[in-house]
Tab-separated table of C-alpha atoms and ligand atoms in Angstrom:
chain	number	residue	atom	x	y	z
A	496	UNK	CA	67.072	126.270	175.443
A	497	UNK	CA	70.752	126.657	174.563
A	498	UNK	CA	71.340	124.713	171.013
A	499	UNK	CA	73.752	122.313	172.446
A	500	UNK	CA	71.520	120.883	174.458
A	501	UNK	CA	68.722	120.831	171.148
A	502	UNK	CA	69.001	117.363	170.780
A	503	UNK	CA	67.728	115.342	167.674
A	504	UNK	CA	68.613	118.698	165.090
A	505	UNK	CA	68.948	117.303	161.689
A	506	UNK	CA	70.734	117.691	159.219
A	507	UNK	CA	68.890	117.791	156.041
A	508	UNK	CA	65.284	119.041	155.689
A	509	UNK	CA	62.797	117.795	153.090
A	510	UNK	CA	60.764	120.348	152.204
A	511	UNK	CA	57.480	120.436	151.128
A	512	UNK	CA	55.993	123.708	149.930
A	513	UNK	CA	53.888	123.495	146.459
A	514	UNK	CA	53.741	119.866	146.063
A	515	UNK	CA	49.760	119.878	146.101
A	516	UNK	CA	47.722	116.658	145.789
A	517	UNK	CA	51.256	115.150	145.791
A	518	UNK	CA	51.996	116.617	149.091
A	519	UNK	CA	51.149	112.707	150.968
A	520	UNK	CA	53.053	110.877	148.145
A	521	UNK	CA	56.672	112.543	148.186
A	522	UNK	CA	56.275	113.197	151.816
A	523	UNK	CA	55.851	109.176	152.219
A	524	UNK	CA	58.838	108.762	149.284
A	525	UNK	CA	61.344	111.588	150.814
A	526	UNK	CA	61.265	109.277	154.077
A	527	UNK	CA	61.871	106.276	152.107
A	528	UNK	CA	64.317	107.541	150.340
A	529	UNK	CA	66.195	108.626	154.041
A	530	UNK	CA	64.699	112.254	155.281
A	531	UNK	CA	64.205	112.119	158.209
A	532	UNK	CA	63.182	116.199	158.570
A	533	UNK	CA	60.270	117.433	157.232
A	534	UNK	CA	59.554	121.364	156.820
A	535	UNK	CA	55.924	122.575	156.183
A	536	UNK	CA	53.746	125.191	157.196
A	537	UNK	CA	50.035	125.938	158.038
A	538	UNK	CA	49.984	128.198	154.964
A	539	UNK	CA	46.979	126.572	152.525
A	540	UNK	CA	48.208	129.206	149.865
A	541	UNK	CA	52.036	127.367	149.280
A	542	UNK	CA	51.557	124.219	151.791
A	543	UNK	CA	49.087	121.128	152.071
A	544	UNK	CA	49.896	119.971	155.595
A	545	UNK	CA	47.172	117.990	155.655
A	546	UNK	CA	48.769	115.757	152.562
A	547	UNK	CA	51.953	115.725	154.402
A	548	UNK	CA	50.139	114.421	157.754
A	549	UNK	CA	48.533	111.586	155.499
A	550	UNK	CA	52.220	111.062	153.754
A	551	UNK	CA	53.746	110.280	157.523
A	552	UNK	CA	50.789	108.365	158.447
A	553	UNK	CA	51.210	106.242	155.643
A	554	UNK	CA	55.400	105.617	156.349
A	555	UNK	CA	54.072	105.296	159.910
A	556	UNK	CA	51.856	101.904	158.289
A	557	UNK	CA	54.603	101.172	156.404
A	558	UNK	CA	56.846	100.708	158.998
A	559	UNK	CA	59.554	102.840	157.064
A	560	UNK	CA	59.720	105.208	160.430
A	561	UNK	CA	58.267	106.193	163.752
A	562	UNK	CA	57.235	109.877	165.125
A	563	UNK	CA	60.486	109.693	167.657
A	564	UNK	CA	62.574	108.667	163.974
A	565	UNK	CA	61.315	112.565	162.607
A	566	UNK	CA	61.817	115.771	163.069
A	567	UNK	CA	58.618	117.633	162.368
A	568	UNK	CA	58.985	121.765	161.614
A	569	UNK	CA	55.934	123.963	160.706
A	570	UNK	CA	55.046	127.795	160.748
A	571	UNK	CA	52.907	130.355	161.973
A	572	UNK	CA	52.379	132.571	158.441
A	573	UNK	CA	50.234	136.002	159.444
A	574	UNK	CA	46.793	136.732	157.607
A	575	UNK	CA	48.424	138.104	154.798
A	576	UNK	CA	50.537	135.619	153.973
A	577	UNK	CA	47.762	133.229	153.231
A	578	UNK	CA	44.468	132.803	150.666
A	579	UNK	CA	40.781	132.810	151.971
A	580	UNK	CA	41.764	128.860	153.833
A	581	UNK	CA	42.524	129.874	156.860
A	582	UNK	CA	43.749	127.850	159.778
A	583	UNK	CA	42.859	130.601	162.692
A	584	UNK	CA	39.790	133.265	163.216
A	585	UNK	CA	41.380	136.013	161.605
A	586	UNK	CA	38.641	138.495	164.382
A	587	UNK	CA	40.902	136.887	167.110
A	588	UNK	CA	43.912	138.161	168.922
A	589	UNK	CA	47.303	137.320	167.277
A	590	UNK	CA	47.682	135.064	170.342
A	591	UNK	CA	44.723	133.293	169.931
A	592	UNK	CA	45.841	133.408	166.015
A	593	UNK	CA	49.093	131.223	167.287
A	594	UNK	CA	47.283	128.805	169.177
A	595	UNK	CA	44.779	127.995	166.651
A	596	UNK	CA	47.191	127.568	163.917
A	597	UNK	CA	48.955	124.562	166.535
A	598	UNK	CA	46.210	123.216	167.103
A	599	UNK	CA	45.324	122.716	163.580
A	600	UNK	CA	49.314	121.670	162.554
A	601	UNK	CA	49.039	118.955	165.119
A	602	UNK	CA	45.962	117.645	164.257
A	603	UNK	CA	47.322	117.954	160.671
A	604	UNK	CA	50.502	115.898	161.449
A	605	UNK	CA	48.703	113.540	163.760
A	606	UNK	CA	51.070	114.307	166.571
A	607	UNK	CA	50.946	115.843	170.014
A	608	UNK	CA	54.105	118.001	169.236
A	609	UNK	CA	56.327	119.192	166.161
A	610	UNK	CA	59.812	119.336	167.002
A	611	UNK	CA	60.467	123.113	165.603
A	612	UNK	CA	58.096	125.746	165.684
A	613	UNK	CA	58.395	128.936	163.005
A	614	UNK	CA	57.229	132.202	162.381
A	615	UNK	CA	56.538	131.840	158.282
A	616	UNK	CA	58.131	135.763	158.188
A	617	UNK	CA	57.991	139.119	160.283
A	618	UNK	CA	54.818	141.394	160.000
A	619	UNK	CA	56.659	144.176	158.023
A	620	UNK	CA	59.717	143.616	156.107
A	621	UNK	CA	61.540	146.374	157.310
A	622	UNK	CA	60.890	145.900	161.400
A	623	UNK	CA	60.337	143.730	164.480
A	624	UNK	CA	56.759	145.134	165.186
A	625	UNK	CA	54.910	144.938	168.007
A	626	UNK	CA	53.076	142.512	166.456
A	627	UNK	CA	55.798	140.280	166.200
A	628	UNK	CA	56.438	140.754	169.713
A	629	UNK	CA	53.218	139.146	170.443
A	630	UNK	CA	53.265	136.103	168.349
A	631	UNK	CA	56.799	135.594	169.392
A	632	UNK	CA	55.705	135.042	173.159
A	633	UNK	CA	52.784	132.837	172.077
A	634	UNK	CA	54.832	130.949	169.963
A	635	UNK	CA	57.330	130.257	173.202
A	636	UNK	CA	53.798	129.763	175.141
A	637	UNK	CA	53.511	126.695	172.713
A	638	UNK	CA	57.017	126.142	173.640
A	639	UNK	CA	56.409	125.829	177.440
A	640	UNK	CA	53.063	123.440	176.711
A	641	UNK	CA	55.202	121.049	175.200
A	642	UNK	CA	53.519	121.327	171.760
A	643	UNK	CA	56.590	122.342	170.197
A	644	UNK	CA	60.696	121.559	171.676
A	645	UNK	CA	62.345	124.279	169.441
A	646	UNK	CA	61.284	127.711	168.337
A	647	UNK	CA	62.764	129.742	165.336
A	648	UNK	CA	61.985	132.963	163.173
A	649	UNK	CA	61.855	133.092	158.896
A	650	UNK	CA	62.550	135.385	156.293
A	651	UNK	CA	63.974	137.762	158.323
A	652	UNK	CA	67.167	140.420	157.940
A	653	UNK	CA	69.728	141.118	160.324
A	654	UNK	CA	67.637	144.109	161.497
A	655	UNK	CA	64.852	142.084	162.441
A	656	UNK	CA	67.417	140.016	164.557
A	657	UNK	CA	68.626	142.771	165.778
A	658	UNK	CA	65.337	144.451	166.873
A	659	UNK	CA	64.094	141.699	167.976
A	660	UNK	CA	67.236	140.271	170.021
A	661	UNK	CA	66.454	143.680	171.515
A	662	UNK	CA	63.372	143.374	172.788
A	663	UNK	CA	63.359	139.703	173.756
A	664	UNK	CA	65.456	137.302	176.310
A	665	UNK	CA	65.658	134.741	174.240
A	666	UNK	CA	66.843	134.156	170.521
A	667	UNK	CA	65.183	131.650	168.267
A	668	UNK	CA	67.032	128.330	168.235
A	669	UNK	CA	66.635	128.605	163.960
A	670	UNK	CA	66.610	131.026	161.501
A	671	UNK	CA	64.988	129.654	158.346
A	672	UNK	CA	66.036	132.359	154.815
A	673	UNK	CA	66.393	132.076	151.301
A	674	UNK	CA	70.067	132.302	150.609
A	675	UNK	CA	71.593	134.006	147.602
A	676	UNK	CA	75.066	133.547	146.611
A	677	UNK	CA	75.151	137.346	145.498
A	678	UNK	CA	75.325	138.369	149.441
A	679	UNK	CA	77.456	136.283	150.512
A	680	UNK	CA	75.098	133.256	150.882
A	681	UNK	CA	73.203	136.147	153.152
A	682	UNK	CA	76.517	136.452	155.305
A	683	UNK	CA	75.050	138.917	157.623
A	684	UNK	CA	72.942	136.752	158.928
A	685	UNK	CA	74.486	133.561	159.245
A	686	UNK	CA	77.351	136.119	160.993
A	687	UNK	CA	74.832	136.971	163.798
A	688	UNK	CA	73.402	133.085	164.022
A	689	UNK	CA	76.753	131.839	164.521
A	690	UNK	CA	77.687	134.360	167.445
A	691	UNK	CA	74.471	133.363	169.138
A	692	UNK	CA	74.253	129.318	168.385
A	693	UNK	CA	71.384	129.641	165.990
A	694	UNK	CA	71.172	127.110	163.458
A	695	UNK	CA	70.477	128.684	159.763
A	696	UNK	CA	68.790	126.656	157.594
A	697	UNK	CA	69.103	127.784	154.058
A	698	UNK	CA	66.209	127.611	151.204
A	699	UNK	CA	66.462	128.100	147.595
A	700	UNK	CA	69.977	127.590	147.728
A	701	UNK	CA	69.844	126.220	144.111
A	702	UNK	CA	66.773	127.955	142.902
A	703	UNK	CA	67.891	131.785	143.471
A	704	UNK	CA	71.579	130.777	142.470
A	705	UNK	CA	71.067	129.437	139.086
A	706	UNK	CA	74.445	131.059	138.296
A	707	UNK	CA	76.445	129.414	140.725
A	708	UNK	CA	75.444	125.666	139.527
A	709	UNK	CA	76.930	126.869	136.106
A	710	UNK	CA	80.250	128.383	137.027
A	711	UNK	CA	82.856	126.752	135.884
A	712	UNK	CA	84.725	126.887	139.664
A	713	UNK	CA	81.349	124.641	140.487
A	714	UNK	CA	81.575	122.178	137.708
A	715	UNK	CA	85.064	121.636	138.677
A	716	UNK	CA	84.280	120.727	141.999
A	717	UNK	CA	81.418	118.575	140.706
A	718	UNK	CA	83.724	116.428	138.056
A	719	UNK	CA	86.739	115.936	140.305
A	720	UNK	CA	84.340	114.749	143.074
A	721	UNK	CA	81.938	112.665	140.622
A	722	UNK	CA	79.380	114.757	142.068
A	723	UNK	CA	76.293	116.941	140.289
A	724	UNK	CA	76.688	120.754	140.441
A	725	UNK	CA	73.554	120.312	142.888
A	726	UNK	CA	75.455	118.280	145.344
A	727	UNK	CA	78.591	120.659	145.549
A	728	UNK	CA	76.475	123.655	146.209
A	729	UNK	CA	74.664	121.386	149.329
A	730	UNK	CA	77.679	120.215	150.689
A	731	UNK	CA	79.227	123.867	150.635
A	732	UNK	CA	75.883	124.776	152.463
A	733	UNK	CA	77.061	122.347	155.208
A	734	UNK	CA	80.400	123.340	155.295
A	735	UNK	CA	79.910	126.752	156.121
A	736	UNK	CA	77.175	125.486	158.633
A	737	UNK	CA	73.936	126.081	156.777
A	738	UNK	CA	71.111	123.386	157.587
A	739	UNK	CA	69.805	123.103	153.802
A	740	UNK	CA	66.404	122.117	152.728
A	741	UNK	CA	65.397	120.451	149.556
A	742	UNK	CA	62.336	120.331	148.163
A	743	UNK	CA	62.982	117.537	144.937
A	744	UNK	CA	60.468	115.801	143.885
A	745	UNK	CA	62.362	113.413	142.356
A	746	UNK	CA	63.379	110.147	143.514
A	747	UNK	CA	67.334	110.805	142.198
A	748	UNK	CA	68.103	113.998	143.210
A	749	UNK	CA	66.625	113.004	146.923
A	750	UNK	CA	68.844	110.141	146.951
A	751	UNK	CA	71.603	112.800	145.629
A	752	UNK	CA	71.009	115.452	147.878
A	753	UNK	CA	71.539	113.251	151.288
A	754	UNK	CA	74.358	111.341	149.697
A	755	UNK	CA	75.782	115.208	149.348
A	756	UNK	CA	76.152	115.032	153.041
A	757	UNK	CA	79.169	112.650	152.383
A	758	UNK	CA	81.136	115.208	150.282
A	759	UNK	CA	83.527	116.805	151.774
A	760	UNK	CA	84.914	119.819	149.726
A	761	UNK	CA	88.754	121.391	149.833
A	762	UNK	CA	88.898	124.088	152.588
A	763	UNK	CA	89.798	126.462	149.421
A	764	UNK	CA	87.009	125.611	147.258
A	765	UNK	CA	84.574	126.436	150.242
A	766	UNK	CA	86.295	129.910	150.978
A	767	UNK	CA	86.412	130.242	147.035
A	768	UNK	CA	82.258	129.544	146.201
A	769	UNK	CA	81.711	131.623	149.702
A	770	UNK	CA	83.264	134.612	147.883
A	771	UNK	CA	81.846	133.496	144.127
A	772	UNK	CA	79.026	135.809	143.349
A	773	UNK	CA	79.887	138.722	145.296
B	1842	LIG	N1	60.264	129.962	154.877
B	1842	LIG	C1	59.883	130.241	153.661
B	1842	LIG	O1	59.311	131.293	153.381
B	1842	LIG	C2	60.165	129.269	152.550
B	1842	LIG	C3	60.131	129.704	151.215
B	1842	LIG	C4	60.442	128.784	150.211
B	1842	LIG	C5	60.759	127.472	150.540
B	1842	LIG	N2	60.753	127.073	151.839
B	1842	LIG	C6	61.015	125.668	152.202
B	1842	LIG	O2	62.165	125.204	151.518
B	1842	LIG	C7	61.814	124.057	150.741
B	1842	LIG	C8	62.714	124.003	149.529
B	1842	LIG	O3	62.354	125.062	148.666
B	1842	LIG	P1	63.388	125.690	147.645
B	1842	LIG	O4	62.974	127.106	147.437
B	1842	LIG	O5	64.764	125.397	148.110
B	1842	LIG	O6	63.102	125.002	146.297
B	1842	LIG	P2	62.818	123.492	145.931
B	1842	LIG	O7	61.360	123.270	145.953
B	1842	LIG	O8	63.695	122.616	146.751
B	1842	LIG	O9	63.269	123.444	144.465
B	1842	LIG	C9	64.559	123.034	144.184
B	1842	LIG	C10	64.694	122.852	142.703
B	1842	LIG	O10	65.932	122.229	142.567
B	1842	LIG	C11	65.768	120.992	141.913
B	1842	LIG	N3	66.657	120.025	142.566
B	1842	LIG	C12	66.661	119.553	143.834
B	1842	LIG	N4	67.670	118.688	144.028
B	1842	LIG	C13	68.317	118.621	142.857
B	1842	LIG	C14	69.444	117.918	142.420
B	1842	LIG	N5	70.115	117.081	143.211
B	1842	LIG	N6	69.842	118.101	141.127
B	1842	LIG	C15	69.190	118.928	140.320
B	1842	LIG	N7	68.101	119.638	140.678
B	1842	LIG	C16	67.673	119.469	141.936
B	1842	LIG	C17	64.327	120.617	142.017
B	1842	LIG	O11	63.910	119.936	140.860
B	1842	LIG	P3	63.363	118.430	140.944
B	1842	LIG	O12	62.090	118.465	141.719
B	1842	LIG	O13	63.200	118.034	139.524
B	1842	LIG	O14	64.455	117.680	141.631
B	1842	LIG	C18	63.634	121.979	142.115
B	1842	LIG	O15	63.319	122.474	140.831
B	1842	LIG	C19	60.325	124.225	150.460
B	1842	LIG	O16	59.690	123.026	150.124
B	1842	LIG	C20	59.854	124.772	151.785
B	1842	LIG	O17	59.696	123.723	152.706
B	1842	LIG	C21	60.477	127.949	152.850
């Protein structure tokens, strides 16, 4: 599906990787606190989607929001991306794999679809394998059953895109990466999303840029807008079209990081921070 006619894309994500036996709790608080996008995955080892499903059941009691109110985004994450709880017979085919892994997020998330559908990271990190090939087309099989309306790829490099632009006819509708400041806020890639009308959502973007949240161009920013370092760096995300995800776990900073979505930043200071770390 061409992205203009994705509907219902958000624009913040809450995410939810490591939050353990918390994972129902600040599910249930992000959407108080306004997320309306959650991101998990079927990946035992980093994710409790099972906590999450019981956090959106309980703001579904609540009243706070409905299923149509959410987008819902979870991931496919190969055998050795996970520990020994595993969501699929690893003896099966990688298609099977796919399916099984759905099946499971759904009944996870109490739902008969998730809105976005991911694969957690290519096979090898230097190619688009065959193998990739394979859980791509089941992955659009989910598509075409109406378990899932969108369909995107993670942790992948312009190569994989490349490759696997190459050997498919059609392109994810997201690309989910950790983006570092020191390459551009992973230019390359955002380059070839734009082109194509893929949406890049960006993770980590203040975790792996520690250095940018101190520069002094940042804290600037942040004191002339009344605004935290945190904030400047998400509404530079947005500017230069990155979806960003949060994963806070505090109350404050979620309130902080969707009120971010208000701050609009000097056309110089964006091309400035763009070029910061490089
Ligand atoms: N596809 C993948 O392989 C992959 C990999 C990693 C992450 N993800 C997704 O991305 C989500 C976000 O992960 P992340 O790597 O970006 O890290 P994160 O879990 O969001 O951590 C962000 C850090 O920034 C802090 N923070 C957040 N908002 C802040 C604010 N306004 N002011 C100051 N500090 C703030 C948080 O501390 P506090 O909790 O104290 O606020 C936390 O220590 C994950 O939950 C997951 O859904 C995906």
């Amino acid at each position: 599906m061409p992205i203009e006619q994705a509907s219902h894309v958000p624009d913040f994500l809450y995410g939810t990787a490591w939050k353990e036996d918390g994972s129902a709790a600040l599910t249930e608080l992000a959407l108080r606190m306004g997320f309306r996008a959650i991101d998990t995955a079927n990946q035992r080892r980093h994710y409790f989607e099972a906590g999450v499903g019981q956090g959106l059941a309980a703001a579904y009691l609540a009243g706070v929001v409905t299923r149509a109110d959410l987008f819902l985004q979870t991931k496919f994450t190969y055998q050795r991306g996970q520990d020994h709880r595993l969501p699929y017979n690893p003896a099966a085919s990688l298609s099977v794999q796919v399916a099984q892994s759905m099946a499971s997020s759904l009944e996870h998330l109490a739902t008969d679809h998730v809105d976005s559908y991911v694969l957690h990271g290519p096979s090898s990190g230097y190619d688009w394998t065959e193998a990739d090939a394979e859980v791509w087309e089941a992955i659009r099989k989910e598509r075409d059953g109406g378990r899932t309306r969108l369909i995107g790829v993670s942790n992948v490099s312009l190569r994989h895109l490349e490759q696997m632009a190459a050997a498919h006819n059609e392109a994810p509708a997201f690309v989910q990466n950790r983006c570092f400041a020191r390459v551009g806020w992973d230019r390359d890639v955002r380059l070839f999303c734009r082109e194509r009308k893929i949406i890049y959502q960006g993770f980590s973007l203040l975790t792996a840029n520690t250095e940018v949240l101190r520069h002094p161009l940042i804290i600037g920013l942040a004191q002339r807008a009344n605004a935290t370092s945190a904030q400047v760096v998400f509404a530079f995300a947005r500017a230069i079209g990155i979806l960003p995800l949060t994963g806070t776990s505090d109350p404050e900073h979620m309130k902080q990081d969707l009120a971010a979505r208000d701050l609009t930043l000097p056309e110089d200071a964006v091309q400035a921070i763009e070029m910061l770390a490089e």
